[in-house]
Amino acid sequence: MGYLSSEQFLRSVKRRRAQDKLFMVVVLAATLVSTLALIVIFVTLSVESVSFFTRVSVIEFLTGTKWTVLFADKHFGVLPLLNATLMTSLIAIAVAGPAGIAAAVYLSEYASQRFRNFMKPVIETLSGVPTVVYGYFALYFVTPNFLRAFWEDLSIHNALAVGLMIGVLTLPIVVSISDDAMKAVPYDLRLAAYSLGSRKIDVVFRVVLPAALSGVVASIVLAFARAMGETMIAAIAGGFRPVLSFNLGESMQTMTSYLAQVATGDAPHGTIEYQSLFAVGLLLLVITATLNFIGLKVIRRWEIRY
Amino acid sequence: MTAEEEVLERIKVIISERKDEVGEVVEKDAAILTEDLSVSYHGRVAIEDISIKFRRNAITAIIGPSGCGKSTLLRSLNRMNDLIPGALVSGKVLFNGIDIYSRDVDPVYIRSRIGMVFQRPNPFPMSIFDNVAFGLRVNGFKLTKDELRKRVQEALVKAALWDEVKDRLDAHAYSLSGGQQQRLCIARALAVEPEVLLLDEPTVSLDPISTSKIERLLVALKHDYTIIIVTHNMQQAARVSDYTAVMMPDENLIGRLIEFGPTKEIFTSPKDSRTEAYISGRVS
Ligand SMILES: Nc1ncnc2c1ncn2[C@@H]1O[C@H](COP(=O)(O)OP(=O)(O)OP(=O)(O)O)[C@@H](O)[C@H]1O
Ligand SMILES: [Mg+2]
């Protein structure tokens, strides 16, 4: 490579600066478009919700225990839907959390490189399966063939099957992020632990897991947000019964399943049924967006640590 | 005077300032000795036929050009090579007369008796206290809270870090400076009360003041421990070590021990011409 004359040098610097600028503009535009989408959704939901909240008080909405919007005697308490969403999501995390962390520990610390490279895409495929498949699987297989073996009078639509299936769906989120977090723990730290007379189990539980803790927590938070937003499984296997109940064997309607029911029906514009969609949607968006925000914040923390 | 002569001159001054005299290492004085030790990685030989005696309660420096196998030799003394995929050790390493590679020896036990400090300070992401207590906890020492605190304090005192951290034992280890972190790593290794301390270039990433602190610390520690230190710094070897081992790659790039003896002799009257060339910086 020869030397550039000062004039050539200046020109090449100018060109590269222009390229830099162009790239920045493109990236900025992409960022703005996705942010814009979120803002538009948020604003739309808010605007429509305003008409809902002129007819129903926010207090009634947030504290009422009856949701009978689609019936003659209308009550607008969102708690039954919120409760169903939280119950199914908690069941999902009870499954995906421990199983996902265990799988991540195995993949990151015990499995051979070859097995890990083979398993990671396989596990990630789990979340690529259309959720409608999981829904029917829960309804036609998990409940009748599996759950009813232990629990005879289980309703065919029930929160338990929904939660378990969402657990399977969100498992890859926990595995993938937790595994990344554990792999990001510097090898140095493992060597240091071994050099002090640690056994593998001490290295894993006293060094790697604590060091990766924020990543693991983030994976759980993000999986929880995903679980709350899951619609198809809840709509198909959970049924459309908006009741406030803590019985996992009962059919209960989640927020998402209510949205699916009303949005696929034909609630006319301007009716309270139609407007309730947006209020419930807004609540769901606020909760899941907050969880996602927290999750990503926590992830960022472990990314800058080392 | 050329730069090389100047370097040699400085080292000679350092050596002449040292008052202590040491003799040849005899077998009964050796804490660790190796016999025909060879290590290969994925079938490629890295070091071959190393036989050396590391004297108890003395500091032995291992010097030699980059890639000659100093770290490899060090890691094979406490079975850290077991953790490196593809590493294969042959020959013998006797620790207090016991072959540490014999089948009935537990490598975890060996590592708790032969501690190690690494090139880059690598404290755990936890509090200062928990870092030092780590080895005591994993080795299943049954200690009361007070005993644990006492052992942590003793280790920090030995590592000359106590005064700087005694008021903030619960602070995160990453809040310490690099030099303090390295002393924390030394304290962490000492807390387990090993007999031998292996240090792989412990001061390369540190400033001169931290470096001299650690050098003084090592000299103080040798009365209770056997210390083996890999270093690229000739003056450091001349300042702190009693014995020096010189390693050099042969024509097939296999690391060999070309000279071993009291540090004074190695630096003032080396038998191998390559040693002098290396010490003066003519080869690196
Ligand atoms: N983990 C490993 N896998 C494969 N080969 C290795 C590994 N570690 C070291 N080697 C090889 O063994 C030889 C000796 O390396 P080693 O790290 O022991 O040298 P060194 O003297 O410590 O070098 P430096 O002064 O640069 O630290 C080198 O050829 C190196 O490539
Ligand atoms: Mg090395």
XYZ file of C-alpha atoms and ligand atoms in Angstrom:
622
model
C 0.000 0.000 0.000
C 1.476 3.330 -0.980
C 1.236 6.551 0.936
C -1.530 8.990 0.129
C -0.752 12.562 -0.811
C -2.185 15.013 1.666
C -4.866 15.963 -0.835
C -5.895 12.355 -1.404
C -5.830 11.845 2.324
C -8.178 14.744 2.935
C -10.528 13.543 0.240
C -10.649 10.033 1.659
C -11.279 11.420 5.122
C -14.145 13.502 3.763
C -15.615 10.498 2.003
C -15.411 8.359 5.077
C -16.987 11.071 7.173
C -19.863 11.269 4.723
C -20.276 7.505 4.897
C -20.316 7.678 8.667
C -23.010 10.331 8.582
C -25.152 8.438 6.112
C -24.915 5.311 8.198
C -25.893 7.208 11.299
C -28.937 8.689 9.575
C -30.078 5.254 8.384
C -29.680 3.733 11.820
C -31.400 6.664 13.445
C -34.307 6.375 11.006
C -34.687 2.685 11.769
C -34.701 3.420 15.482
C -37.242 6.193 15.031
C -39.576 4.003 12.970
C -39.739 1.328 15.644
C -40.090 3.875 18.419
C -42.713 5.657 16.364
C -44.699 2.450 15.962
C -44.796 2.016 19.712
C -45.822 5.629 20.202
C -48.596 5.385 17.594
C -49.943 2.242 19.220
C -49.789 3.824 22.638
C -51.489 7.024 21.487
C -54.228 5.164 19.593
C -54.957 2.978 22.580
C -54.952 6.000 24.869
C -57.290 8.052 22.671
C -59.852 5.263 22.372
C -59.473 4.498 26.072
C -60.387 8.058 26.900
C -63.912 7.509 25.558
C -64.100 4.327 27.612
C -63.013 6.103 30.753
C -65.565 8.884 30.280
C -68.203 6.184 30.732
C -66.448 3.995 33.323
C -64.370 5.330 36.172
C -60.722 4.288 36.330
C -61.280 3.163 39.906
C -64.120 0.880 38.915
C -62.075 -0.502 36.054
C -59.013 -1.255 38.169
C -60.729 -2.516 41.317
C -64.003 -4.069 40.144
C -64.263 -7.834 40.500
C -66.864 -8.402 37.799
C -66.225 -8.217 34.064
C -69.529 -8.603 32.251
C -69.087 -6.221 29.361
C -70.577 -8.635 26.866
C -73.684 -9.271 28.969
C -76.835 -7.265 29.563
C -75.977 -6.367 33.154
C -72.633 -4.696 32.507
C -69.793 -4.497 35.011
C -66.385 -3.172 34.130
C -63.987 -4.528 36.739
C -60.859 -5.759 34.969
C -59.606 -7.829 37.920
C -60.968 -11.181 36.657
C -59.030 -10.739 33.394
C -55.929 -9.417 35.129
C -56.067 -12.249 37.636
C -56.335 -14.875 34.894
C -53.418 -13.310 33.074
C -51.261 -13.252 36.195
C -52.209 -16.808 37.211
C -51.409 -18.329 33.839
C -48.205 -16.309 33.565
C -47.095 -17.351 37.035
C -47.684 -21.006 36.200
C -45.712 -20.463 33.009
C -42.797 -18.979 34.927
C -42.994 -21.725 37.533
C -42.286 -24.067 34.626
C -40.015 -22.010 32.393
C -37.980 -20.469 35.235
C -36.527 -23.541 36.973
C -36.457 -25.705 33.830
C -34.932 -22.909 31.768
C -32.253 -22.061 34.308
C -31.387 -25.734 34.751
C -31.119 -26.186 30.990
C -29.008 -23.045 30.699
C -26.651 -24.238 33.438
C -26.319 -27.543 31.641
C -25.702 -25.976 28.232
C -23.295 -23.347 29.477
C -21.322 -25.336 32.049
C -21.642 -29.042 31.366
C -22.534 -29.735 27.743
C -19.851 -30.132 25.119
C -19.441 -27.312 22.647
C -20.907 -29.564 19.948
C -23.992 -30.456 21.931
C -24.530 -26.810 22.842
C -24.261 -25.689 19.243
C -26.784 -28.345 18.309
C -29.247 -27.685 21.129
C -29.422 -23.899 21.112
C -31.168 -23.642 17.722
C -33.384 -26.593 18.615
C -34.552 -24.859 21.772
C -35.005 -21.589 19.962
C -37.204 -23.389 17.430
C -39.643 -24.030 20.274
C -40.533 -20.368 20.259
C -40.923 -20.430 16.481
C -43.790 -22.915 16.633
C -47.058 -21.068 15.882
C -48.731 -20.581 19.226
C -52.044 -21.827 17.857
C -50.412 -25.262 17.739
C -49.586 -25.044 21.434
C -53.151 -23.959 22.111
C -54.706 -26.986 20.437
C -52.100 -29.246 21.974
C -53.096 -27.980 25.421
C -56.797 -28.378 24.707
C -56.808 -31.756 22.976
C -53.834 -33.489 24.531
C -52.465 -31.954 27.724
C -55.805 -31.542 29.502
C -57.623 -34.746 28.516
C -54.688 -37.189 28.351
C -52.273 -35.829 30.868
C -53.774 -33.465 33.435
C -56.997 -35.414 33.862
C -54.944 -38.421 34.883
C -54.164 -36.556 38.086
C -57.175 -34.268 38.325
C -60.357 -35.963 37.222
C -62.931 -33.163 37.383
C -60.685 -30.690 35.595
C -62.645 -28.448 33.273
C -61.722 -28.930 29.602
C -60.819 -25.246 29.434
C -58.541 -24.450 32.362
C -55.825 -22.078 33.512
C -53.403 -24.861 34.377
C -53.044 -26.220 30.849
C -52.720 -22.675 29.515
C -50.001 -21.842 32.024
C -48.068 -25.055 31.358
C -48.145 -24.533 27.611
C -47.088 -20.895 27.880
C -44.311 -22.191 30.097
C -43.071 -24.370 27.241
C -43.405 -21.460 24.842
C -41.365 -19.093 27.014
C -38.758 -21.682 28.027
C -36.418 -20.705 25.148
C -36.366 -17.087 26.325
C -35.117 -18.161 29.748
C -32.646 -20.714 28.369
C -31.230 -18.475 25.709
C -30.712 -15.321 27.777
C -29.545 -17.161 30.904
C -27.107 -19.247 28.882
C -25.704 -16.109 27.259
C -25.355 -14.496 30.673
C -23.487 -17.481 32.089
C -21.263 -17.784 29.043
C -20.421 -14.100 29.435
C -18.921 -14.767 32.863
C -15.173 -14.575 32.190
C -13.342 -17.893 32.139
C -10.770 -16.287 34.440
C -13.262 -16.370 37.273
C -13.854 -20.074 36.816
C -10.113 -20.725 36.833
C -9.724 -18.608 39.963
C -12.410 -20.659 41.679
C -10.794 -23.946 40.664
C -7.409 -22.734 41.821
C -8.866 -22.248 45.290
C -9.911 -25.870 45.486
C -13.483 -25.593 44.192
C -15.394 -28.475 42.727
C -17.403 -27.900 39.587
C -20.634 -27.564 41.525
C -19.104 -24.767 43.624
C -17.874 -23.028 40.518
C -21.351 -23.156 39.001
C -23.359 -22.207 42.062
C -20.996 -19.869 43.855
C -19.365 -18.076 40.946
C -21.092 -18.460 37.591
C -24.729 -18.225 38.668
C -24.239 -15.288 41.068
C -22.158 -13.458 38.464
C -24.840 -14.083 35.845
C -27.699 -13.345 38.212
C -28.912 -10.142 36.629
C -29.013 -11.842 33.217
C -30.943 -14.734 34.686
C -33.386 -12.383 36.403
C -33.790 -10.446 33.172
C -34.590 -13.656 31.291
C -37.360 -14.392 33.790
C -38.798 -10.882 33.588
C -38.808 -10.954 29.788
C -40.357 -14.428 29.757
C -43.029 -13.165 32.144
C -43.805 -10.233 29.866
C -44.039 -12.605 26.915
C -46.305 -14.935 28.917
C -48.675 -12.088 29.793
C -48.969 -11.185 26.158
C -49.582 -14.718 24.898
C -53.007 -14.812 23.265
C -53.707 -17.908 21.200
C -52.997 -20.469 23.901
C -55.139 -18.574 26.402
C -57.999 -18.112 23.936
C -58.077 -21.727 22.782
C -57.290 -23.626 25.957
C -58.469 -21.175 28.616
C -61.940 -20.421 27.418
C -63.908 -17.188 27.500
C -65.139 -17.190 31.084
C -64.285 -13.919 32.814
C -64.474 -15.008 36.452
C -62.313 -14.010 39.359
C -61.117 -17.361 40.627
C -57.998 -18.897 42.054
C -58.911 -22.409 41.033
C -56.405 -23.430 38.376
C -58.717 -26.166 37.186
C -61.349 -23.681 36.085
C -61.827 -21.973 32.787
C -60.896 -18.311 33.049
C -60.413 -15.542 30.533
C -57.165 -13.611 30.317
C -56.853 -10.039 29.087
C -55.450 -11.230 25.766
C -58.131 -13.824 25.315
C -60.793 -11.160 25.928
C -59.164 -8.948 23.304
C -59.123 -11.832 20.846
C -62.764 -12.654 21.505
C -64.042 -9.129 21.050
C -61.753 -8.186 18.194
C -62.691 -11.267 16.192
C -66.380 -10.738 16.947
C -68.133 -7.709 15.571
C -68.444 -5.145 18.292
C -69.668 -2.019 16.470
C -67.611 1.172 16.605
C -68.412 3.467 19.488
C -70.057 0.835 21.628
C -68.747 0.234 25.117
C -67.699 -3.294 24.100
C -65.551 -1.839 21.350
C -64.045 0.788 23.634
C -63.300 -1.747 26.363
C -60.866 -3.387 23.948
C -58.652 -0.360 24.064
C -58.777 0.057 27.807
C -57.756 -3.557 28.355
C -55.181 -3.294 25.586
C -53.704 -0.172 27.103
C -53.416 -1.816 30.520
C -51.707 -4.842 28.972
C -49.331 -2.657 26.995
C -48.375 -0.626 30.029
C -47.680 -3.712 32.133
C -45.715 -5.650 29.521
C -43.800 -2.603 28.306
C -42.791 -1.839 31.886
C -41.639 -5.429 32.406
C -39.705 -5.399 29.143
C -38.102 -2.125 30.071
C -37.038 -3.480 33.452
C -35.796 -6.705 31.873
C -33.690 -4.938 29.263
C -32.308 -2.535 31.850
C -31.202 -5.453 33.972
C -29.603 -7.140 30.945
C -27.695 -3.983 30.137
C -26.320 -4.063 33.652
C -24.605 -7.412 33.145
C -23.421 -6.452 29.716
C -21.367 -3.533 30.985
C -20.079 -5.324 34.039
C -17.065 -7.107 32.593
C 27.838 1.774 27.225
C 25.197 0.072 25.111
C 21.660 -0.309 26.334
C 22.225 -4.009 26.869
C 25.282 -3.446 29.004
C 23.344 -0.907 30.997
C 20.584 -3.425 31.703
C 23.142 -5.985 32.838
C 24.824 -3.367 34.983
C 21.575 -2.493 36.743
C 20.825 -6.120 37.425
C 24.329 -6.637 38.803
C 23.735 -3.730 41.176
C 20.459 -5.240 42.326
C 22.112 -8.606 42.840
C 25.078 -7.133 44.722
C 22.681 -5.406 47.094
C 21.228 -8.745 48.104
C 22.821 -10.076 51.230
C 21.224 -13.522 51.428
C 23.120 -16.587 50.198
C 21.518 -19.798 49.024
C 23.028 -23.149 48.129
C 21.986 -25.823 45.644
C 18.521 -27.315 46.236
C 18.677 -30.817 47.625
C 15.781 -33.202 47.330
C 14.736 -33.127 50.963
C 14.383 -29.348 50.821
C 12.145 -29.386 47.781
C 8.432 -28.699 48.317
C 7.759 -29.568 44.695
C 9.999 -31.375 42.286
C 9.367 -32.455 38.738
C 10.917 -35.375 36.897
C 10.945 -35.408 33.113
C 7.795 -33.368 33.028
C 6.338 -32.888 29.549
C 3.104 -31.244 28.493
C 1.438 -31.309 25.112
C -1.655 -29.556 23.800
C -3.664 -31.528 21.253
C -0.607 -33.666 20.591
C 1.731 -30.696 20.090
C 4.510 -30.759 22.661
C 4.787 -27.460 24.544
C 7.395 -28.307 27.188
C 9.587 -31.387 27.450
C 11.715 -33.167 30.017
C 11.642 -30.542 32.704
C 13.308 -31.698 35.908
C 13.504 -29.087 38.587
C 13.423 -28.795 42.383
C 11.473 -25.953 43.951
C 12.892 -25.238 47.348
C 10.625 -24.936 50.364
C 10.371 -21.438 51.889
C 12.164 -19.835 49.002
C 11.163 -17.891 45.935
C 11.887 -19.446 42.569
C 11.491 -17.300 39.468
C 10.740 -18.819 36.088
C 11.933 -16.637 33.234
C 12.125 -17.056 29.492
C 10.802 -15.663 26.238
C 7.109 -15.526 25.424
C 5.628 -18.872 24.456
C 8.438 -20.980 25.935
C 6.000 -22.696 28.287
C 6.362 -20.895 31.611
C 2.633 -20.781 32.262
C 2.331 -24.357 31.073
C 4.953 -25.477 33.595
C 3.277 -23.502 36.361
C -0.167 -24.896 35.613
C 1.105 -28.443 35.676
C 2.292 -27.964 39.263
C -1.237 -27.699 40.676
C -3.151 -29.630 38.032
C -4.732 -26.550 36.510
C -3.795 -28.068 33.166
C -6.548 -30.610 33.796
C -8.982 -27.798 32.985
C -7.447 -27.038 29.613
C -8.954 -29.032 26.794
C -6.354 -31.043 24.914
C -3.643 -30.725 27.560
C -1.744 -33.901 28.364
C 0.882 -34.180 31.101
C 3.518 -36.889 31.383
C 6.394 -37.361 33.768
C 6.189 -36.754 37.469
C 5.368 -33.890 39.780
C 6.119 -34.732 43.398
C 4.568 -32.570 46.078
C 5.983 -33.459 49.480
C 6.994 -36.732 47.921
C 3.530 -37.549 46.547
C 3.014 -37.805 42.801
C 0.152 -35.381 42.225
C -0.780 -37.088 38.961
C -1.163 -40.527 40.466
C -4.645 -41.881 40.118
C -5.676 -41.766 43.759
C -4.798 -38.097 44.218
C -7.700 -35.650 44.118
C -6.794 -32.609 41.985
C -9.167 -30.469 44.042
C -7.156 -31.284 47.157
C -3.905 -30.467 45.355
C -5.249 -27.073 44.303
C -6.244 -26.262 47.846
C -2.668 -26.972 48.969
C -1.004 -25.197 46.043
C -2.602 -21.811 45.440
C -2.386 -19.728 42.302
C -2.441 -16.054 41.379
C -3.022 -15.071 37.791
C -1.619 -12.478 35.432
C -4.710 -10.320 35.384
C -6.327 -9.591 38.757
C -9.502 -11.670 38.735
C -11.458 -11.083 41.923
C -14.962 -12.520 42.004
C -17.812 -10.046 41.478
C -18.695 -10.021 45.161
C -17.621 -8.221 48.312
C -14.018 -8.016 49.476
C -14.870 -10.194 52.440
C -16.618 -12.849 50.359
C -13.685 -12.987 47.971
C -11.292 -13.878 50.761
C -13.776 -16.211 52.452
C -14.487 -18.025 49.192
C -11.798 -20.684 49.485
C -12.646 -21.336 53.112
C -16.263 -21.890 52.196
C -15.731 -24.203 49.240
C -13.160 -26.250 51.105
C -15.735 -26.977 53.734
C -13.820 -25.526 56.663
C -16.226 -25.701 59.569
C -15.780 -22.228 60.975
C -17.916 -20.053 63.194
C -18.621 -16.526 62.018
C -15.897 -15.146 64.274
C -13.349 -17.700 63.136
C -14.178 -16.947 59.512
C -13.758 -13.222 60.130
C -10.461 -13.869 61.860
C -9.132 -15.996 58.992
C -10.190 -13.377 56.453
C -8.463 -10.678 58.448
C -5.267 -12.746 58.773
C -5.170 -13.345 55.039
C -5.704 -9.649 54.294
C -2.977 -8.695 56.765
C -0.562 -11.150 55.151
C -1.387 -9.728 51.741
C -0.671 -6.214 53.054
C -4.166 -5.083 52.166
C -5.857 -5.021 55.563
C -5.208 -1.381 56.405
C -6.620 -0.243 53.096
C -9.850 -2.259 53.277
C -10.601 -2.882 56.939
C -13.350 -0.256 56.939
C -15.057 -1.491 53.817
C -14.963 -5.269 53.781
C -18.491 -5.290 52.386
C -17.584 -3.104 49.425
C -17.552 -4.682 45.991
C -14.148 -6.060 45.022
C -14.323 -4.135 41.745
C -14.203 -0.888 43.697
C -10.519 -1.582 44.432
C -7.624 -0.414 42.256
C -5.823 -2.938 40.053
C -2.964 -3.299 42.508
C -5.349 -3.721 45.413
C -7.330 -6.281 43.425
C -4.185 -8.295 42.822
C -3.330 -8.228 46.518
C -6.917 -9.280 47.184
C -6.319 -12.260 44.892
C -3.188 -13.070 46.873
C -5.164 -12.795 50.121
C -7.836 -15.030 48.646
C -5.231 -17.664 47.838
C -3.531 -17.331 51.245
C -6.798 -17.704 53.168
C -6.933 -21.379 52.214
C -3.496 -21.720 53.879
C -1.726 -23.446 51.026
C 1.886 -24.551 51.282
C 2.837 -23.297 47.868
C 1.874 -20.151 46.006
C 2.164 -20.067 42.220
C 2.117 -16.646 40.592
C 1.916 -16.186 36.839
C 3.244 -12.716 35.979
C 1.290 -11.189 38.862
C 2.490 -7.630 38.312
C 2.472 -7.114 34.531
C -0.791 -5.221 34.592
C 0.185 -3.065 37.572
C 1.847 0.296 38.150
C 5.367 0.498 39.673
C 4.162 1.289 43.177
C 1.732 -1.625 43.298
C 4.436 -3.805 41.797
C 6.961 -2.979 44.459
C 4.326 -3.519 47.157
C 3.694 -6.999 45.836
C 7.402 -7.744 45.526
C 7.995 -6.800 49.160
C 4.978 -8.839 50.117
C 6.338 -11.944 48.397
C 9.701 -11.623 50.115
C 7.901 -11.395 53.454
C 5.737 -14.395 52.644
C 8.533 -16.780 51.770
C 9.159 -17.620 55.409
C 5.790 -19.336 55.531
C 5.290 -20.393 51.942
C 7.054 -21.830 48.956
C 6.721 -19.310 46.154
C 7.090 -19.877 42.434
C 6.729 -16.835 40.220
C 6.723 -16.489 36.464
C 8.002 -13.111 35.378
C 9.112 -11.261 32.276
C 10.772 -8.642 34.375
C 14.457 -9.504 34.883
C 14.932 -6.911 37.573
C 11.974 -8.328 39.432
C 13.488 -11.807 39.291
C 16.800 -10.387 40.499
C 15.131 -8.475 43.325
C 12.878 -11.127 44.787
C 13.918 -14.631 43.807
C 16.372 -16.977 45.493
C 16.459 -19.371 42.577
C 15.883 -18.811 38.902
C 14.816 -21.236 36.225
C 15.476 -20.185 32.633
C 13.326 -21.687 29.924
C 13.920 -21.410 26.213
C 12.289 -22.894 23.140
C 14.461 -25.305 21.152
C 14.601 -25.450 17.341
C 11.228 -27.272 17.314
C 9.748 -24.567 19.555
C 9.505 -27.014 22.421
C 10.086 -25.284 25.739
C 13.038 -26.587 27.727
C 14.705 -25.776 30.996
C 18.140 -24.573 29.941
C 19.458 -23.430 33.270
C 18.503 -23.521 36.908
C 20.291 -22.410 40.039
C 20.657 -19.695 42.662
C 19.531 -16.384 41.215
C 22.895 -14.776 41.926
C 24.710 -17.301 39.789
C 22.194 -17.202 36.973
C 22.423 -13.420 36.725
C 26.137 -12.964 37.319
C 27.749 -16.052 35.824
C 25.295 -17.918 33.605
C 26.575 -21.185 32.188
C 24.460 -21.018 29.060
C 25.205 -18.214 26.607
C 21.498 -17.967 25.763
C 20.742 -17.024 29.365
C 22.943 -13.958 29.235
C 21.533 -12.987 25.873
C 18.019 -13.254 27.241
C 18.734 -11.397 30.477
C 20.327 -8.492 28.659
C 17.373 -8.285 26.304
C 19.181 -9.383 23.147
C 16.526 -12.036 22.610
C 12.987 -11.687 23.811
N -4.639 -23.637 26.162
C -3.735 -23.946 25.226
N -4.090 -24.686 24.158
C -3.195 -24.983 23.215
N -1.910 -24.597 23.219
C -1.494 -23.853 24.245
C -2.387 -23.496 25.309
N -1.703 -22.751 26.207
C -0.444 -22.664 25.725
N -0.310 -23.324 24.560
C 0.921 -23.432 23.762
O 1.960 -23.897 24.576
C 3.137 -23.157 24.367
C 3.590 -22.525 25.662
O 2.646 -21.573 26.085
P 2.686 -20.875 27.493
O 1.463 -20.068 27.627
O 2.951 -21.895 28.532
O 3.959 -19.933 27.320
P 4.494 -18.770 28.265
O 5.948 -19.004 28.417
O 3.683 -18.681 29.479
O 4.274 -17.499 27.354
P 3.958 -15.987 27.823
O 5.237 -15.457 28.373
O 3.595 -15.309 26.563
O 2.877 -16.047 28.827
C 2.816 -22.125 23.294
O 3.283 -22.626 22.065
C 1.331 -22.055 23.285
O 0.856 -21.812 21.989
Mg 2.324 -17.209 30.289
